[in-house]
Amino acid sequence: MKKYLKGILATTMILSMTAALAGCGSSTDATTEEGTDATTEENTDATTDGTEADAAGDKTLIMATSADFPPYEYYEGQTVVGIDAEIAQALADKLGYTLQIEDMNFDSIIPSITSGKADIAMAGLTATEERKESIDFSDSYATGVQVVIVKEGSEIQSVDDLLADGANYTVGVQTATTGDLYATTDIEQAGKGTLERYTKGTDAVAALQTGKIDCVIIDSEPAKSFVAANEGLVILDTEYAVEDYAIGLAKDSPLTAEINTALQELIADGTVQGIVDKYIIAE
Ligand code: ARG
């Protein structure tokens, strides 16, 4: 198991909570600013799909993410940092691209890939069979675990309690995440409780704090980060699901092969582990 460096965490959480608290404002601002820049650059430089840009030696790699997910992607000031941001930068450096990170709501990420607005999706994105129907995935570069956050002393003590016959809890998830997909099937459609979907994981955690919901299903690393930054929350010992994180790409994208080659090199030479170790320390 892994554990955060609490100091770093506390700082990053304050930053991301500040961003979250600024509300739509902050994420809209970021998107607008970046969006405007990006559009201008693209239009001036190379218009559309990077083909002309490639010829001019000015290759941009646009990464779609949802920067609300420490330690994989979150804001430090105005900059998106984290494991995904750094791995993407290392891939871009290796392959000769200029990396451009586009922050958006999580549920816009896969559409941004299918529509061609972004080249790669890195967002602690789980490679699921269902998603493979609309996008392709690179090789996996990390493992994700879905866990359950509750308030200390909650009567929910295990995933089994949550899914028991007659259970009727209100469960928070981030919209369109695998936590949402599992809970939709296992809880909402099974008539075992109510689901509340939030744009950001931090919004779900805030709702848990105020007692609006009984638990949050979310990936374990952000869960640890949120629990470290909020008094009175705990993560249940039992895991809900274990998953593989991978880079999302358009179906049959010519990028997939070069990304996989570069990714394997970065795994083999220890770069990926070095980035992970910078953000997460082993217990
Ligand atoms: N691993 C989960 C999924 O793929 C959650 C990812 C959420 N990522 C984020 N940057 N908010 O659905």
Short mmCIF file of C-alpha atoms and ligand atoms in Angstrom, two decimals:
data_model
loop_
_atom_site.label_atom_id
_atom_site.label_comp_id
_atom_site.label_asym_id
_atom_site.label_seq_id
_atom_site.Cartn_x
_atom_site.Cartn_y
_atom_site.Cartn_z
CA MET A 1 0.00 0.00 0.00
CA LYS A 2 1.06 3.55 -0.58
CA LYS A 3 0.79 6.67 1.44
CA TYR A 4 1.03 10.35 0.79
CA LEU A 5 3.59 12.78 1.96
CA LYS A 6 1.20 14.64 4.14
CA GLY A 7 2.90 18.04 3.93
CA ILE A 8 2.78 18.14 0.18
CA LEU A 9 -0.71 16.87 0.30
CA ALA A 10 -2.04 19.40 2.67
CA THR A 11 -0.66 22.12 0.43
CA THR A 12 -2.00 20.64 -2.75
CA MET A 13 -5.36 20.08 -1.16
CA ILE A 14 -5.60 23.64 -0.03
CA LEU A 15 -4.82 24.69 -3.57
CA SER A 16 -7.32 22.37 -5.15
CA MET A 17 -9.94 23.11 -2.55
CA THR A 18 -9.41 26.79 -3.20
CA ALA A 19 -9.87 26.15 -6.87
CA ALA A 20 -12.95 24.07 -6.13
CA LEU A 21 -14.39 26.64 -3.78
CA ALA A 22 -13.97 29.37 -6.32
CA GLY A 23 -16.57 27.19 -7.98
CA CYS A 24 -17.37 27.14 -11.64
CA GLY A 25 -15.34 30.32 -11.72
CA SER A 26 -12.02 28.65 -11.38
CA SER A 27 -12.44 25.79 -13.75
CA THR A 28 -14.26 27.93 -16.26
CA ASP A 29 -11.51 30.50 -16.11
CA ALA A 30 -8.83 27.94 -16.66
CA THR A 31 -10.69 26.38 -19.54
CA THR A 32 -11.50 29.68 -21.11
CA GLU A 33 -7.98 30.96 -20.87
CA GLU A 34 -6.39 27.82 -22.12
CA GLY A 35 -9.11 27.31 -24.67
CA THR A 36 -8.64 30.77 -26.06
CA ASP A 37 -4.89 30.44 -26.26
CA ALA A 38 -5.09 27.05 -27.80
CA THR A 39 -7.55 28.11 -30.43
CA THR A 40 -5.50 31.10 -31.38
CA GLU A 41 -2.30 29.15 -31.59
CA GLU A 42 -3.82 26.33 -33.53
CA ASN A 43 -5.53 28.59 -35.96
CA THR A 44 -2.45 30.63 -36.62
CA ASP A 45 0.10 27.88 -36.65
CA ALA A 46 -1.31 24.92 -38.27
CA THR A 47 -5.04 24.98 -38.31
CA THR A 48 -6.43 21.59 -37.77
CA ASP A 49 -5.00 18.22 -37.14
CA GLY A 50 -1.34 18.78 -36.62
CA THR A 51 -0.36 17.48 -40.02
CA GLU A 52 0.85 20.83 -41.25
CA ALA A 53 2.30 21.54 -37.85
CA ASP A 54 4.25 18.30 -38.03
CA ALA A 55 5.71 19.32 -41.34
CA ALA A 56 6.76 22.63 -39.83
CA GLY A 57 8.41 20.77 -36.95
CA ASP A 58 5.91 22.30 -34.53
CA LYS A 59 4.04 19.35 -33.16
CA THR A 60 1.54 19.91 -30.39
CA LEU A 61 0.21 17.08 -28.25
CA ILE A 62 -3.08 18.06 -26.68
CA MET A 63 -3.85 16.21 -23.46
CA ALA A 64 -7.39 16.18 -22.08
CA THR A 65 -7.66 15.90 -18.32
CA SER A 66 -9.84 16.77 -15.37
CA ALA A 67 -7.49 18.45 -12.94
CA ASP A 68 -9.41 17.61 -9.79
CA PHE A 69 -7.72 14.32 -9.03
CA PRO A 70 -4.59 14.55 -6.84
CA PRO A 71 -1.93 13.21 -7.12
CA TYR A 72 -2.57 12.42 -10.81
CA GLU A 73 -3.73 15.90 -11.88
CA TYR A 74 -4.44 19.00 -9.84
CA TYR A 75 -3.61 22.67 -9.78
CA GLU A 76 -0.57 24.25 -8.24
CA GLY A 77 -1.37 27.90 -8.77
CA GLN A 78 -2.43 28.16 -12.40
CA THR A 79 -0.50 25.09 -13.48
CA VAL A 80 -1.78 21.56 -13.80
CA VAL A 81 0.72 19.24 -12.11
CA GLY A 82 0.71 15.61 -11.00
CA ILE A 83 1.69 12.13 -12.13
CA ASP A 84 -0.26 12.28 -15.40
CA ALA A 85 0.97 15.77 -16.26
CA GLU A 86 4.58 14.71 -15.71
CA ILE A 87 4.32 11.41 -17.58
CA ALA A 88 2.67 13.29 -20.47
CA GLN A 89 5.51 15.83 -20.44
CA ALA A 90 8.09 13.04 -20.49
CA LEU A 91 6.28 11.37 -23.42
CA ALA A 92 6.06 14.67 -25.29
CA ASP A 93 9.75 15.40 -24.69
CA LYS A 94 10.74 11.96 -25.92
CA LEU A 95 8.59 12.18 -29.03
CA GLY A 96 9.33 15.82 -29.86
CA TYR A 97 5.92 17.33 -29.13
CA THR A 98 4.94 20.47 -27.30
CA LEU A 99 2.50 19.38 -24.60
CA GLN A 100 -0.68 21.37 -24.18
CA ILE A 101 -2.92 20.40 -21.25
CA GLU A 102 -6.64 21.07 -21.57
CA ASP A 103 -8.58 20.93 -18.30
CA MET A 104 -12.24 19.99 -18.56
CA ASN A 105 -14.97 18.19 -16.66
CA PHE A 106 -14.31 14.46 -16.47
CA ASP A 107 -17.37 13.60 -18.55
CA SER A 108 -16.03 15.71 -21.46
CA ILE A 109 -12.75 13.82 -21.72
CA ILE A 110 -13.81 10.87 -23.85
CA PRO A 111 -15.91 13.11 -26.15
CA SER A 112 -12.83 15.34 -26.59
CA ILE A 113 -10.94 12.31 -27.90
CA THR A 114 -13.70 11.00 -30.16
CA SER A 115 -14.23 14.48 -31.63
CA GLY A 116 -10.49 14.97 -32.21
CA LYS A 117 -10.25 18.05 -29.99
CA ALA A 118 -7.59 16.33 -27.90
CA ASP A 119 -4.92 13.82 -28.90
CA ILE A 120 -4.54 11.94 -25.63
CA ALA A 121 -6.55 11.59 -22.44
CA MET A 122 -4.63 11.23 -19.20
CA ALA A 123 -6.84 11.48 -16.17
CA GLY A 124 -6.32 8.44 -14.02
CA LEU A 125 -8.49 7.04 -16.79
CA THR A 126 -9.50 3.41 -16.34
CA ALA A 127 -9.29 1.23 -19.42
CA THR A 128 -12.74 -0.38 -19.42
CA GLU A 129 -14.29 -2.66 -22.03
CA GLU A 130 -17.16 -0.23 -22.44
CA ARG A 131 -14.85 2.70 -23.15
CA LYS A 132 -12.88 0.56 -25.60
CA GLU A 133 -15.96 0.65 -27.80
CA SER A 134 -15.40 4.36 -28.44
CA ILE A 135 -11.67 4.95 -27.86
CA ASP A 136 -8.39 3.03 -27.79
CA PHE A 137 -6.06 2.76 -24.82
CA SER A 138 -2.29 2.65 -24.52
CA ASP A 139 -0.58 0.07 -22.36
CA SER A 140 -1.38 0.55 -18.69
CA TYR A 141 0.97 2.68 -16.58
CA ALA A 142 -0.68 2.46 -13.13
CA THR A 143 -3.21 0.57 -11.06
CA GLY A 144 -6.29 2.26 -9.66
CA VAL A 145 -8.50 0.99 -6.87
CA GLN A 146 -12.07 2.11 -6.25
CA VAL A 147 -12.59 2.67 -2.53
CA VAL A 148 -15.34 3.99 -0.31
CA ILE A 149 -14.94 7.08 1.91
CA VAL A 150 -17.28 7.39 4.91
CA LYS A 151 -17.51 9.60 7.96
CA GLU A 152 -15.73 8.23 11.03
CA GLY A 153 -18.15 6.03 12.95
CA SER A 154 -20.35 5.38 9.91
CA GLU A 155 -22.54 2.29 10.06
CA ILE A 156 -21.17 1.45 6.61
CA GLN A 157 -18.12 -0.61 7.52
CA SER A 158 -17.48 -2.52 4.33
CA VAL A 159 -18.41 -2.61 0.67
CA ASP A 160 -20.74 -5.51 1.58
CA ASP A 161 -22.70 -3.22 3.93
CA LEU A 162 -23.18 -0.80 1.07
CA LEU A 163 -24.42 -3.49 -1.29
CA ALA A 164 -26.44 -5.56 1.21
CA ASP A 165 -30.07 -6.38 0.52
CA GLY A 166 -32.15 -3.68 2.10
CA ALA A 167 -29.25 -1.20 2.18
CA ASN A 168 -30.53 2.25 1.34
CA TYR A 169 -27.63 4.68 1.44
CA THR A 170 -27.05 7.85 -0.52
CA VAL A 171 -23.84 7.43 -2.43
CA GLY A 172 -21.74 10.19 -4.05
CA VAL A 173 -19.63 9.74 -7.18
CA GLN A 174 -17.92 11.88 -9.81
CA THR A 175 -20.05 11.95 -12.95
CA ALA A 176 -19.11 9.41 -15.63
CA THR A 177 -16.29 7.82 -13.63
CA THR A 178 -16.11 4.08 -13.14
CA GLY A 179 -17.34 4.69 -9.57
CA ASP A 180 -20.47 6.19 -11.16
CA LEU A 181 -20.81 3.28 -13.61
CA TYR A 182 -20.47 0.59 -10.92
CA ALA A 183 -22.78 2.33 -8.47
CA THR A 184 -25.36 2.92 -11.19
CA THR A 185 -25.58 -0.83 -11.74
CA ASP A 186 -24.90 -2.17 -8.25
CA ILE A 187 -26.85 0.38 -6.23
CA GLU A 188 -29.19 2.61 -8.24
CA GLN A 189 -30.51 0.07 -10.72
CA ALA A 190 -30.47 -2.67 -8.08
CA GLY A 191 -32.77 -0.54 -5.91
CA LYS A 192 -30.26 -0.55 -3.06
CA GLY A 193 -29.85 3.18 -2.62
CA THR A 194 -29.66 6.60 -4.20
CA LEU A 195 -26.84 8.01 -6.29
CA GLU A 196 -25.71 11.63 -6.24
CA ARG A 197 -23.44 12.59 -9.14
CA TYR A 198 -21.01 15.48 -8.76
CA THR A 199 -18.90 17.30 -11.34
CA LYS A 200 -15.87 17.01 -9.07
CA GLY A 201 -14.77 14.48 -6.47
CA THR A 202 -14.16 17.34 -4.04
CA ASP A 203 -17.85 18.31 -4.32
CA ALA A 204 -18.84 14.77 -3.36
CA VAL A 205 -16.46 14.87 -0.39
CA ALA A 206 -17.91 18.23 0.70
CA ALA A 207 -21.42 16.72 0.54
CA LEU A 208 -20.22 13.83 2.71
CA GLN A 209 -18.80 16.29 5.23
CA THR A 210 -22.11 18.10 5.54
CA GLY A 211 -24.04 14.84 5.86
CA LYS A 212 -25.93 15.14 2.55
CA ILE A 213 -24.65 11.77 1.47
CA ASP A 214 -23.46 8.65 3.33
CA CYS A 215 -20.32 7.79 1.38
CA VAL A 216 -18.23 8.54 -1.71
CA ILE A 217 -16.94 5.94 -4.16
CA ILE A 218 -13.72 7.18 -5.73
CA ASP A 219 -10.20 6.09 -6.70
CA SER A 220 -7.91 5.38 -3.76
CA GLU A 221 -5.12 7.92 -4.32
CA PRO A 222 -7.42 10.96 -4.54
CA ALA A 223 -9.41 9.40 -1.69
CA LYS A 224 -6.29 9.44 0.50
CA SER A 225 -5.64 13.00 -0.50
CA PHE A 226 -9.20 14.13 0.32
CA VAL A 227 -9.25 12.25 3.61
CA ALA A 228 -5.91 13.77 4.62
CA ALA A 229 -7.27 17.23 3.90
CA ASN A 230 -10.61 16.78 5.71
CA GLU A 231 -11.14 15.92 9.38
CA GLY A 232 -13.38 13.04 10.33
CA LEU A 233 -13.32 10.96 7.14
CA VAL A 234 -12.00 7.43 6.69
CA ILE A 235 -11.50 5.01 3.82
CA LEU A 236 -13.06 1.56 4.24
CA ASP A 237 -10.58 -1.32 4.30
CA THR A 238 -12.41 -3.31 1.65
CA GLU A 239 -11.83 -2.43 -2.01
CA TYR A 240 -14.69 -1.98 -4.45
CA ALA A 241 -12.74 -2.68 -7.65
CA VAL A 242 -9.17 -2.83 -8.99
CA GLU A 243 -8.50 -1.24 -12.38
CA ASP A 244 -5.78 -0.28 -14.87
CA TYR A 245 -5.07 3.34 -15.75
CA ALA A 246 -4.08 3.95 -19.37
CA ILE A 247 -3.85 6.76 -21.89
CA GLY A 248 -6.97 7.23 -24.01
CA LEU A 249 -6.52 7.80 -27.76
CA ALA A 250 -8.79 8.03 -30.77
CA LYS A 251 -9.72 4.70 -32.36
CA ASP A 252 -6.91 3.56 -34.64
CA SER A 253 -4.88 6.66 -33.85
CA PRO A 254 -1.45 6.63 -35.47
CA LEU A 255 -0.18 8.00 -32.15
CA THR A 256 -0.90 4.83 -30.20
CA ALA A 257 2.16 2.92 -31.39
CA GLU A 258 4.63 5.75 -30.73
CA ILE A 259 3.05 6.50 -27.35
CA ASN A 260 3.32 2.85 -26.33
CA THR A 261 6.95 2.62 -27.44
CA ALA A 262 7.86 5.79 -25.55
CA LEU A 263 5.83 4.72 -22.50
CA GLN A 264 7.58 1.34 -22.36
CA GLU A 265 10.95 3.09 -22.52
CA LEU A 266 9.95 5.47 -19.72
CA ILE A 267 8.78 2.50 -17.63
CA ALA A 268 11.95 0.50 -18.36
CA ASP A 269 14.35 3.34 -17.52
CA GLY A 270 12.57 4.12 -14.24
CA THR A 271 11.18 7.52 -15.27
CA VAL A 272 7.56 6.55 -14.59
CA GLN A 273 8.42 5.09 -11.18
CA GLY A 274 10.44 8.20 -10.37
CA ILE A 275 7.44 10.40 -11.15
CA VAL A 276 5.12 8.21 -9.09
CA ASP A 277 7.58 8.25 -6.16
CA LYS A 278 7.68 12.02 -6.27
CA TYR A 279 3.95 12.18 -5.53
CA ILE A 280 3.32 9.00 -3.56
CA ILE A 281 5.57 7.32 -0.99
CA ALA A 282 5.38 3.62 -0.22
CA GLU A 283 4.25 2.82 3.32
N1 ARG B 1 -10.46 5.95 -12.73
C1 ARG B 1 -11.77 6.52 -12.79
C2 ARG B 1 -12.31 6.45 -14.20
O1 ARG B 1 -11.58 6.30 -15.13
C3 ARG B 1 -11.85 7.93 -12.29
C4 ARG B 1 -10.96 8.90 -12.99
C5 ARG B 1 -11.24 10.32 -12.57
N2 ARG B 1 -10.24 11.18 -13.09
C6 ARG B 1 -10.18 12.52 -12.87
N3 ARG B 1 -9.15 13.17 -13.36
N4 ARG B 1 -11.12 13.12 -12.21
O2 ARG B 1 -13.48 6.57 -14.40
#
